[in-house]
Amino acid sequence: MLCACAERQDRLEAKLSDFLQEDLKFMVAEVMVGGKPSALVDSPFYVIRDLRFFEGASAEIYSAYAEVDFFIYDKVPMFQKRKYRYDVHYRQWDRYLKEWGYGTFKE
């Protein structure tokens, strides 16, 4: 017998926040190890551009989706876009796309 117990949205959001913080720390560490700490903005940050939750049959494999832009560079108008999905079976967020974009932070 299978139990289709879905996690609450607030729990998924908390897991996503933890995952995004770890990604941000890793991105900053890569720049620091590369010897270019002056390239970093004073307070690197991310912006969640899209966050969706799925229900029913459409949530059998992935129950949530997030698209996030990371801003870490000071004088370079670039950001990294990452896409995530929440895997129901493993009960964790999965990063499945990373790409660079050109531009600065806009709400």
N, CA, C and O atoms as a MOPAC input file, in Angstrom:
PM7 MOZYME 1SCF
protein

 N      0.84400 1    -1.17800 1     0.00000 1
 C      0.00000 1     0.00000 1     0.00000 1
 C      0.89300 1     1.24600 1     0.00000 1
 O      1.82500 1     1.34400 1     0.79800 1
 N      0.61100 1     2.17800 1    -0.87900 1
 C      1.37700 1     3.40900 1    -0.97200 1
 C      0.63900 1     4.53300 1    -0.26800 1
 O     -0.58900 1     4.61800 1    -0.29100 1
 N      1.42600 1     5.38600 1     0.35300 1
 C      0.84400 1     6.55600 1     1.01400 1
 C      1.26100 1     7.79400 1     0.23000 1
 O      2.45300 1     8.07700 1     0.10600 1
 N      0.31800 1     8.51200 1    -0.28300 1
 C      0.61100 1     9.72300 1    -1.05500 1
 C      0.51600 1    10.93600 1    -0.14800 1
 O     -0.33000 1    11.80900 1    -0.33900 1
 N      1.37600 1    10.97600 1     0.82100 1
 C      1.37000 1    12.07600 1     1.77600 1
 C      2.17300 1    13.23800 1     1.21300 1
 O      3.39500 1    13.14900 1     1.09200 1
 N      1.51700 1    14.29200 1     0.87900 1
 C      2.19200 1    15.46400 1     0.33500 1
 C      2.68000 1    16.35400 1     1.47900 1
 O      2.03300 1    16.48200 1     2.51900 1
 N      3.84100 1    16.96100 1     1.25100 1
 C      4.36100 1    17.88600 1     2.25400 1
 C      3.65400 1    19.22400 1     2.12400 1
 O      3.22700 1    19.61500 1     1.03700 1
 N      3.53800 1    19.91200 1     3.23500 1
 C      2.89700 1    21.22300 1     3.24100 1
 C      3.75000 1    22.23100 1     2.47900 1
 O      4.97300 1    22.10900 1     2.41900 1
 N      3.08900 1    23.22300 1     1.90200 1
 C      3.79500 1    24.24400 1     1.12400 1
 C      4.81600 1    24.99900 1     1.96300 1
 O      5.91100 1    25.28600 1     1.47900 1
 N      4.48600 1    25.32500 1     3.20200 1
 C      5.43800 1    26.06700 1     4.02600 1
 C      6.69600 1    25.24600 1     4.30100 1
 O      7.78900 1    25.80000 1     4.42200 1
 N      6.54200 1    23.94500 1     4.39900 1
 C      7.69600 1    23.04900 1     4.59200 1
 C      8.56400 1    23.01500 1     3.33500 1
 O      9.79100 1    23.03100 1     3.42300 1
 N      7.93000 1    22.96700 1     2.17900 1
 C      8.67600 1    22.99100 1     0.92000 1
 C      9.41400 1    24.31200 1     0.74600 1
 O     10.55500 1    24.33700 1     0.28400 1
 N      8.76200 1    25.40600 1     1.11700 1
 C      9.40400 1    26.71800 1     1.02200 1
 C     10.60000 1    26.81600 1     1.94900 1
 O     11.62200 1    27.39300 1     1.57700 1
 N     10.49200 1    26.26500 1     3.14600 1
 C     11.61100 1    26.28300 1     4.09300 1
 C     12.78400 1    25.46300 1     3.55700 1
 O     13.93800 1    25.87600 1     3.66400 1
 N     12.48000 1    24.29800 1     2.97800 1
 C     13.53800 1    23.47700 1     2.38300 1
 C     14.19000 1    24.20600 1     1.21200 1
 O     15.40700 1    24.14600 1     1.03700 1
 N     13.37600 1    24.89600 1     0.40900 1
 C     13.91000 1    25.64700 1    -0.72400 1
 C     14.82000 1    26.76300 1    -0.23600 1
 O     15.90200 1    26.96500 1    -0.78600 1
 N     14.39700 1    27.48400 1     0.78100 1
 C     15.21600 1    28.57000 1     1.33300 1
 C     16.57300 1    28.05800 1     1.79400 1
 O     17.59700 1    28.68000 1     1.51200 1
 N     16.59200 1    26.94400 1     2.49100 1
 C     17.86600 1    26.34700 1     2.93500 1
 C     18.73500 1    25.97100 1     1.74100 1
 O     19.94200 1    26.21500 1     1.74700 1
 N     18.13100 1    25.38200 1     0.72500 1
 C     18.85500 1    24.94900 1    -0.46600 1
 C     19.43500 1    26.15400 1    -1.20900 1
 O     20.57300 1    26.10700 1    -1.67700 1
 N     18.65300 1    27.23400 1    -1.31800 1
 C     19.11100 1    28.43400 1    -2.01100 1
 C     20.25000 1    29.11200 1    -1.25500 1
 O     21.18900 1    29.61700 1    -1.87100 1
 N     20.17200 1    29.12600 1     0.07000 1
 C     21.25700 1    29.70300 1     0.86700 1
 C     22.55700 1    28.93600 1     0.63900 1
 O     23.62500 1    29.53800 1     0.52300 1
 N     22.46900 1    27.62200 1     0.57600 1
 C     23.65800 1    26.79700 1     0.32200 1
 C     24.21000 1    27.06200 1    -1.07700 1
 O     25.42500 1    27.15200 1    -1.25100 1
 N     23.34200 1    27.18600 1    -2.06500 1
 C     23.79100 1    27.49900 1    -3.41900 1
 C     24.48800 1    28.85500 1    -3.45500 1
 O     25.53800 1    29.00000 1    -4.08000 1
 N     23.91000 1    29.83900 1    -2.78900 1
 C     24.50100 1    31.17500 1    -2.75700 1
 C     25.87400 1    31.14700 1    -2.09400 1
 O     26.81300 1    31.76100 1    -2.60100 1
 N     26.00600 1    30.44900 1    -0.97300 1
 C     27.29600 1    30.32800 1    -0.29200 1
 C     28.33300 1    29.68000 1    -1.19500 1
 O     29.48700 1    30.10600 1    -1.23200 1
 N     27.91700 1    28.64200 1    -1.92700 1
 C     28.83600 1    27.94200 1    -2.81900 1
 C     29.28200 1    28.85400 1    -3.95600 1
 O     30.46100 1    28.86000 1    -4.31100 1
 N     28.37000 1    29.61900 1    -4.53000 1
 C     28.71600 1    30.52600 1    -5.62200 1
 C     29.72100 1    31.58200 1    -5.15300 1
 O     30.67600 1    31.89000 1    -5.86600 1
 N     29.51000 1    32.12500 1    -3.97500 1
 C     30.42600 1    33.12700 1    -3.41800 1
 C     31.78300 1    32.49500 1    -3.13500 1
 O     32.82000 1    33.09600 1    -3.41400 1
 N     31.78000 1    31.29100 1    -2.58400 1
 C     33.03800 1    30.60000 1    -2.27800 1
 C     33.84200 1    30.34100 1    -3.54400 1
 O     35.06900 1    30.44200 1    -3.52300 1
 N     33.17700 1    30.01100 1    -4.64300 1
 C     33.87400 1    29.79200 1    -5.91200 1
 C     34.62600 1    31.04400 1    -6.35000 1
 O     35.75800 1    30.95700 1    -6.82500 1
 N     34.00300 1    32.19800 1    -6.19300 1
 C     34.63500 1    33.46100 1    -6.57500 1
 C     35.79900 1    33.76200 1    -5.63200 1
 O     36.85600 1    34.21900 1    -6.06700 1
 N     35.59900 1    33.50400 1    -4.34900 1
 C     36.65500 1    33.76100 1    -3.36200 1
 C     37.88000 1    32.88600 1    -3.62500 1
 O     39.01000 1    33.37300 1    -3.59100 1
 N     37.66000 1    31.60600 1    -3.88500 1
 C     38.76000 1    30.67900 1    -4.15100 1
 C     39.45300 1    31.05600 1    -5.45600 1
 O     40.66100 1    30.86200 1    -5.59400 1
 N     38.71600 1    31.58100 1    -6.39400 1
 C     39.28200 1    32.01000 1    -7.66800 1
 C     40.13700 1    33.26200 1    -7.55200 1
 O     40.73400 1    33.70200 1    -8.53400 1
 N     40.19800 1    33.83700 1    -6.35400 1
 C     41.04600 1    35.00200 1    -6.11400 1
 C     40.46800 1    36.33300 1    -6.54200 1
 O     41.21100 1    37.29200 1    -6.75000 1
 N     39.15100 1    36.40900 1    -6.67700 1
 C     38.51200 1    37.65300 1    -7.11500 1
 C     37.44800 1    38.14600 1    -6.13400 1
 O     36.33200 1    38.45600 1    -6.55000 1
 N     37.77200 1    38.22400 1    -4.83700 1
 C     36.74100 1    38.67400 1    -3.89300 1
 C     36.26400 1    40.10200 1    -4.15000 1
 O     35.14800 1    40.45500 1    -3.76800 1
 N     37.09400 1    40.93000 1    -4.79200 1
 C     36.68000 1    42.30800 1    -5.07500 1
 C     35.57700 1    42.35800 1    -6.13400 1
 O     34.91800 1    43.38700 1    -6.28700 1
 N     35.36900 1    41.27000 1    -6.86000 1
 C     34.32100 1    41.21900 1    -7.88100 1
 C     32.93600 1    41.05300 1    -7.27300 1
 O     31.92800 1    41.27300 1    -7.94500 1
 N     32.88400 1    40.66300 1    -5.99900 1
 C     31.59500 1    40.38600 1    -5.35300 1
 C     30.88800 1    41.65400 1    -4.89200 1
 O     31.52400 1    42.62000 1    -4.47000 1
 N     29.59000 1    41.63300 1    -4.97700 1
 C     28.76900 1    42.68600 1    -4.40000 1
 C     28.86100 1    42.55100 1    -2.86900 1
 O     29.12600 1    41.45900 1    -2.36600 1
 N     28.64900 1    43.62800 1    -2.13800 1
 C     28.77000 1    43.58500 1    -0.67500 1
 C     27.86100 1    42.53300 1    -0.04200 1
 O     28.27200 1    41.83200 1     0.88200 1
 N     26.65300 1    42.42300 1    -0.52600 1
 C     25.69900 1    41.45100 1     0.01200 1
 C     25.07200 1    40.65100 1    -1.13300 1
 O     24.03300 1    41.04100 1    -1.66600 1
 N     25.69700 1    39.54300 1    -1.50900 1
 C     25.10900 1    38.71500 1    -2.56500 1
 C     23.69400 1    38.27700 1    -2.16600 1
 O     23.40900 1    38.05400 1    -0.98900 1
 N     22.82100 1    38.16100 1    -3.16000 1
 C     21.43900 1    37.81100 1    -2.85800 1
 C     20.81700 1    37.04900 1    -4.01700 1
 O     21.40000 1    36.94000 1    -5.09600 1
 N     19.63300 1    36.52900 1    -3.77400 1
 C     18.86900 1    35.86100 1    -4.81600 1
 C     17.43700 1    36.36300 1    -4.78300 1
 O     16.95800 1    36.87700 1    -3.77200 1
 N     16.76900 1    36.20300 1    -5.91000 1
 C     15.37400 1    36.60100 1    -6.04400 1
 C     14.61100 1    35.42200 1    -6.63700 1
 O     14.96600 1    34.91100 1    -7.69900 1
 N     13.56800 1    35.00000 1    -5.94700 1
 C     12.71600 1    33.93100 1    -6.46500 1
 C     11.76000 1    34.56600 1    -7.46700 1
 O     10.88400 1    35.34800 1    -7.09800 1
 N     11.94100 1    34.21700 1    -8.74100 1
 C     11.13100 1    34.80200 1    -9.81700 1
 C      9.81600 1    34.05400 1   -10.02000 1
 O      8.81600 1    34.64300 1   -10.42900 1
 N      9.82400 1    32.76900 1    -9.73400 1
 C      8.61900 1    31.96900 1    -9.94300 1
 C      8.64000 1    30.80400 1    -8.95200 1
 O      9.65700 1    30.12500 1    -8.80300 1
 N      7.53700 1    30.58300 1    -8.29100 1
 C      7.40200 1    29.46300 1    -7.35500 1
 C      5.98800 1    28.91600 1    -7.51700 1
 O      5.00100 1    29.61400 1    -7.28600 1
 N      5.91700 1    27.64400 1    -7.92300 1
 C      4.61400 1    27.01700 1    -8.15900 1
 C      4.53300 1    25.69200 1    -7.41000 1
 O      5.52800 1    24.98700 1    -7.24400 1
 N      3.32700 1    25.37700 1    -6.96700 1
 C      3.06500 1    24.11200 1    -6.30000 1
 C      2.02400 1    23.35400 1    -7.11800 1
 O      1.06600 1    23.94200 1    -7.61900 1
 N      2.22000 1    22.05200 1    -7.24700 1
 C      1.32600 1    21.23100 1    -8.04400 1
 C      0.53600 1    20.28600 1    -7.13900 1
 O      0.97300 1    19.93700 1    -6.04200 1
 N     -0.61600 1    19.88900 1    -7.61700 1
 C     -1.46500 1    18.96400 1    -6.86400 1
 C     -1.98200 1    17.88000 1    -7.78900 1
 O     -1.94600 1    18.01700 1    -9.01200 1
 N     -2.45500 1    16.81800 1    -7.19900 1
 C     -3.07800 1    15.74500 1    -7.96200 1
 C     -2.09800 1    14.99300 1    -8.83800 1
 O     -0.94300 1    14.78600 1    -8.46600 1
 N     -2.57300 1    14.58700 1   -10.00800 1
 C     -1.76500 1    13.77600 1   -10.92400 1
 C     -0.51700 1    14.51000 1   -11.39100 1
 O      0.50600 1    13.87600 1   -11.64800 1
 N     -0.58000 1    15.82500 1   -11.50600 1
 C      0.58300 1    16.58400 1   -11.97600 1
 C      1.67900 1    16.67200 1   -10.91400 1
 O      2.77100 1    17.16400 1   -11.19700 1
 N      1.40300 1    16.20300 1    -9.70500 1
 C      2.38500 1    16.26000 1    -8.61900 1
 C      2.89900 1    14.87800 1    -8.22700 1
 O      3.46900 1    14.72000 1    -7.14700 1
 N      2.71400 1    13.89800 1    -9.06500 1
 C      3.15000 1    12.54800 1    -8.71700 1
 C      4.66200 1    12.41000 1    -8.65400 1
 O      5.17700 1    11.64400 1    -7.84000 1
 N      5.38200 1    13.14200 1    -9.50100 1
 C      6.84600 1    13.06700 1    -9.51300 1
 C      7.44400 1    14.32000 1    -8.90100 1
 O      8.28400 1    14.23700 1    -8.00500 1
 N      7.01600 1    15.48500 1    -9.38300 1
 C      7.51100 1    16.76500 1    -8.86400 1
 C      6.32800 1    17.57500 1    -8.35400 1
 O      5.35200 1    17.78300 1    -9.07500 1
 N      6.41900 1    18.02900 1    -7.11100 1
 C      5.27900 1    18.74600 1    -6.53100 1
 C      5.46300 1    20.25300 1    -6.47100 1
 O      4.55100 1    20.97200 1    -6.06300 1
 N      6.64100 1    20.74500 1    -6.87700 1
 C      6.86100 1    22.18900 1    -6.86600 1
 C      7.94900 1    22.54800 1    -7.86900 1
 O      8.75000 1    21.70600 1    -8.27700 1
 N      7.95400 1    23.82900 1    -8.25700 1
 C      8.90000 1    24.35600 1    -9.23500 1
 C      9.32400 1    25.73200 1    -8.77100 1
 O      8.50800 1    26.49600 1    -8.25800 1
 N     10.60200 1    26.05500 1    -8.94800 1
 C     11.09200 1    27.39200 1    -8.60200 1
 C     12.10500 1    27.85100 1    -9.63900 1
 O     12.92300 1    27.06800 1   -10.12300 1
 N     12.03400 1    29.12700 1    -9.96800 1
 C     13.00800 1    29.76600 1   -10.84700 1
 C     13.61400 1    30.91000 1   -10.05100 1
 O     12.89600 1    31.77700 1    -9.55300 1
 N     14.95300 1    30.91200 1    -9.93100 1
 C     15.63100 1    31.84200 1    -9.03200 1
 C     16.79900 1    32.51000 1    -9.74900 1
 O     17.56400 1    31.85100 1   -10.45500 1
 N     16.93200 1    33.83300 1    -9.56100 1
 C     18.06800 1    34.58200 1   -10.09400 1
 C     19.00600 1    34.92500 1    -8.94600 1
 O     18.57000 1    35.42200 1    -7.90700 1
 N     20.31700 1    34.65400 1    -9.13700 1
 C     21.33900 1    34.94300 1    -8.13400 1
 C     22.19500 1    36.11600 1    -8.60900 1
 O     22.67600 1    36.13000 1    -9.74200 1
 N     22.37400 1    37.09000 1    -7.73300 1
 C     23.16900 1    38.27400 1    -8.04200 1
 C     24.36100 1    38.30600 1    -7.09400 1
 O     24.19700 1    38.50300 1    -5.89000 1
 N     25.56900 1    38.11000 1    -7.64100 1
 C     26.75100 1    38.07700 1    -6.78200 1
 C     27.82900 1    39.05200 1    -7.21900 1
 O     28.71200 1    39.37900 1    -6.42600 1
 N     27.78300 1    39.52600 1    -8.45900 1
 C     28.85100 1    40.39100 1    -8.97600 1
 C     28.53000 1    41.86400 1    -8.80200 1
 O     27.38100 1    42.28900 1    -8.92400 1
 N     29.57200 1    42.63200 1    -8.51600 1
 C     29.41500 1    44.05500 1    -8.25000 1
 C     29.34500 1    44.87300 1    -9.53900 1
 O     28.34100 1    45.53500 1    -9.80000 1
 N     30.38600 1    44.83000 1   -10.32900 1
 C     30.46100 1    45.70700 1   -11.50100 1
 C     30.13600 1    44.99800 1   -12.81300 1
 O     30.19200 1    45.60500 1   -13.88200 1
 N     29.80600 1    43.74400 1   -12.73200 1
 C     29.47100 1    42.97800 1   -13.92400 1
 C     27.95700 1    42.76900 1   -13.93900 1
 O     27.41000 1    42.15300 1   -13.02500 1
 N     27.27800 1    43.27600 1   -14.96700 1
 C     25.81100 1    43.14000 1   -15.00900 1
 C     25.37900 1    41.74400 1   -15.46700 1
 O     24.77700 1    41.57600 1   -16.52800 1
 N     25.70100 1    40.75400 1   -14.64000 1
 C     25.33400 1    39.37800 1   -14.94300 1
 C     24.69100 1    38.74000 1   -13.72000 1
 O     24.94600 1    39.14000 1   -12.58400 1
 N     23.86600 1    37.75600 1   -13.96900 1
 C     23.26200 1    36.99300 1   -12.88400 1
 C     23.18800 1    35.54300 1   -13.32800 1
 O     23.28400 1    35.23900 1   -14.51600 1
 N     23.01700 1    34.65700 1   -12.36700 1
 C     22.85700 1    33.25600 1   -12.71300 1
 C     21.42000 1    32.84500 1   -12.42300 1
 O     20.91200 1    33.03700 1   -11.31800 1
 N     20.77600 1    32.27700 1   -13.43600 1
 C     19.41400 1    31.77500 1   -13.29000 1
 C     19.51500 1    30.27600 1   -13.01900 1
 O     20.21900 1    29.55000 1   -13.72100 1
 N     18.80600 1    29.83100 1   -11.99900 1
 C     18.75400 1    28.40800 1   -11.67800 1
 C     17.30300 1    27.99300 1   -11.53900 1
 O     16.46300 1    28.73900 1   -11.03700 1
 N     17.03200 1    26.77100 1   -12.00300 1
 C     15.67700 1    26.23200 1   -11.88400 1
 C     15.72600 1    24.99200 1   -11.00700 1
 O     16.66300 1    24.19600 1   -11.06700 1
 N     14.69600 1    24.85400 1   -10.19800 1
 C     14.61100 1    23.77100 1    -9.22100 1
 C     13.25000 1    23.10600 1    -9.31600 1
 O     12.27700 1    23.71200 1    -9.76300 1
 N     13.19700 1    21.85300 1    -8.89000 1
 C     11.93600 1    21.13400 1    -8.77400 1
 C     12.02000 1    20.25600 1    -7.53300 1
 O     13.08900 1    19.77100 1    -7.16300 1
 N     10.87700 1    20.06600 1    -6.90600 1
 C     10.84000 1    19.27400 1    -5.68000 1
 C     10.43900 1    17.84600 1    -6.02400 1
 O      9.33300 1    17.59800 1    -6.50400 1
 N     11.35300 1    16.90800 1    -5.77200 1
 C     11.13600 1    15.49500 1    -6.06300 1
 C     10.34800 1    14.85500 1    -4.91700 1
 O     10.82100 1    14.79600 1    -3.78200 1
 N      9.16000 1    14.38600 1    -5.22700 1
 C      8.25700 1    13.82000 1    -4.22500 1
 C      8.83900 1    12.56100 1    -3.58700 1
 O      8.71400 1    12.36400 1    -2.37800 1
 N      9.47000 1    11.71500 1    -4.38900 1
 C      9.96300 1    10.43800 1    -3.88200 1
 C     11.18900 1    10.60000 1    -2.97700 1
 O     11.31100 1     9.90800 1    -1.96600 1
 N     12.08900 1    11.50700 1    -3.33700 1
 C     13.29000 1    11.72400 1    -2.52500 1
 C     13.08800 1    12.80700 1    -1.45700 1
 O     13.92500 1    12.98700 1    -0.57300 1
 N     11.97000 1    13.51900 1    -1.55600 1
 C     11.63300 1    14.58300 1    -0.60300 1
 C     12.74100 1    15.62000 1    -0.47900 1
 O     13.16900 1    15.98900 1     0.61500 1
 N     13.18900 1    16.07800 1    -1.65300 1
 C     14.21900 1    17.10800 1    -1.67300 1
 C     14.14400 1    17.90400 1    -2.97200 1
 O     13.59500 1    17.44800 1    -3.97500 1
 N     14.71000 1    19.10200 1    -2.92400 1
 C     14.76900 1    19.94700 1    -4.10400 1
 C     15.89800 1    19.46000 1    -5.00000 1
 O     16.93800 1    18.99900 1    -4.53000 1
 N     15.66800 1    19.57300 1    -6.29200 1
 C     16.60300 1    19.13700 1    -7.31800 1
 C     16.88000 1    20.31800 1    -8.24100 1
 O     15.95600 1    20.88800 1    -8.82100 1
 N     18.15000 1    20.68400 1    -8.37500 1
 C     18.53200 1    21.75100 1    -9.29500 1
 C     18.74600 1    21.11400 1   -10.66300 1
 O     19.54000 1    20.18200 1   -10.79000 1
 N     18.05200 1    21.60000 1   -11.68300 1
 C     18.18100 1    20.95600 1   -12.98500 1
 C     18.61600 1    21.89000 1   -14.10400 1
 O     18.78100 1    21.44200 1   -15.23900 1
 N     18.80600 1    23.17300 1   -13.81900 1
 C     19.27500 1    24.09000 1   -14.85400 1
 C     20.04900 1    25.23100 1   -14.21900 1
 O     19.62800 1    25.81200 1   -13.21900 1
 N     21.19100 1    25.54000 1   -14.82200 1
 C     21.97100 1    26.71600 1   -14.43900 1
 C     22.38400 1    27.40800 1   -15.73400 1
 O     22.95100 1    26.78100 1   -16.62900 1
 N     22.09600 1    28.70300 1   -15.82500 1
 C     22.51300 1    29.46400 1   -16.99200 1
 C     22.76800 1    30.90900 1   -16.58900 1
 O     22.18600 1    31.41500 1   -15.63000 1
 N     23.64200 1    31.55800 1   -17.33300 1
 C     23.97000 1    32.95200 1   -17.05000 1
 C     23.06300 1    33.85600 1   -17.86100 1
 O     22.70200 1    33.55600 1   -18.99900 1
 N     22.70500 1    34.97000 1   -17.24300 1
 C     21.91600 1    35.98600 1   -17.91100 1
 C     22.63100 1    37.32100 1   -17.80900 1
 O     23.44700 1    37.52800 1   -16.91100 1
 N     22.32700 1    38.21700 1   -18.71900 1
 C     22.93500 1    39.53100 1   -18.72500 1
 C     21.90400 1    40.53900 1   -18.22900 1
 O     20.78600 1    40.59200 1   -18.73900 1
 N     22.27500 1    41.32300 1   -17.25200 1
 C     21.37700 1    42.34000 1   -16.73200 1
 C     21.59900 1    42.55900 1   -15.24200 1
 O     22.39000 1    41.86400 1   -14.60300 1
 N     20.89700 1    43.52100 1   -14.71600 1
 C     20.98900 1    43.84200 1   -13.30300 1
 C     19.66100 1    43.52300 1   -12.63300 1
 O     18.68800 1    43.16600 1   -13.29700 1
 N     19.63100 1    43.65200 1   -11.33200 1
 C     18.44600 1    43.33000 1   -10.55300 1
 C     17.31300 1    44.28900 1   -10.89900 1
 O     17.48300 1    45.50700 1   -10.86000 1
 N     16.16100 1    43.72700 1   -11.23700 1
 C     14.94300 1    44.48700 1   -11.46700 1
 C     13.80200 1    43.73000 1   -10.83100 1
 O     13.69500 1    42.51400 1   -10.98700 1
 N     12.96300 1    44.42500 1   -10.12700 1
 C     11.81900 1    43.76200 1    -9.48000 1
 C     10.73100 1    43.46600 1   -10.46300 1
 O      9.69700 1    42.91100 1   -10.09100 1

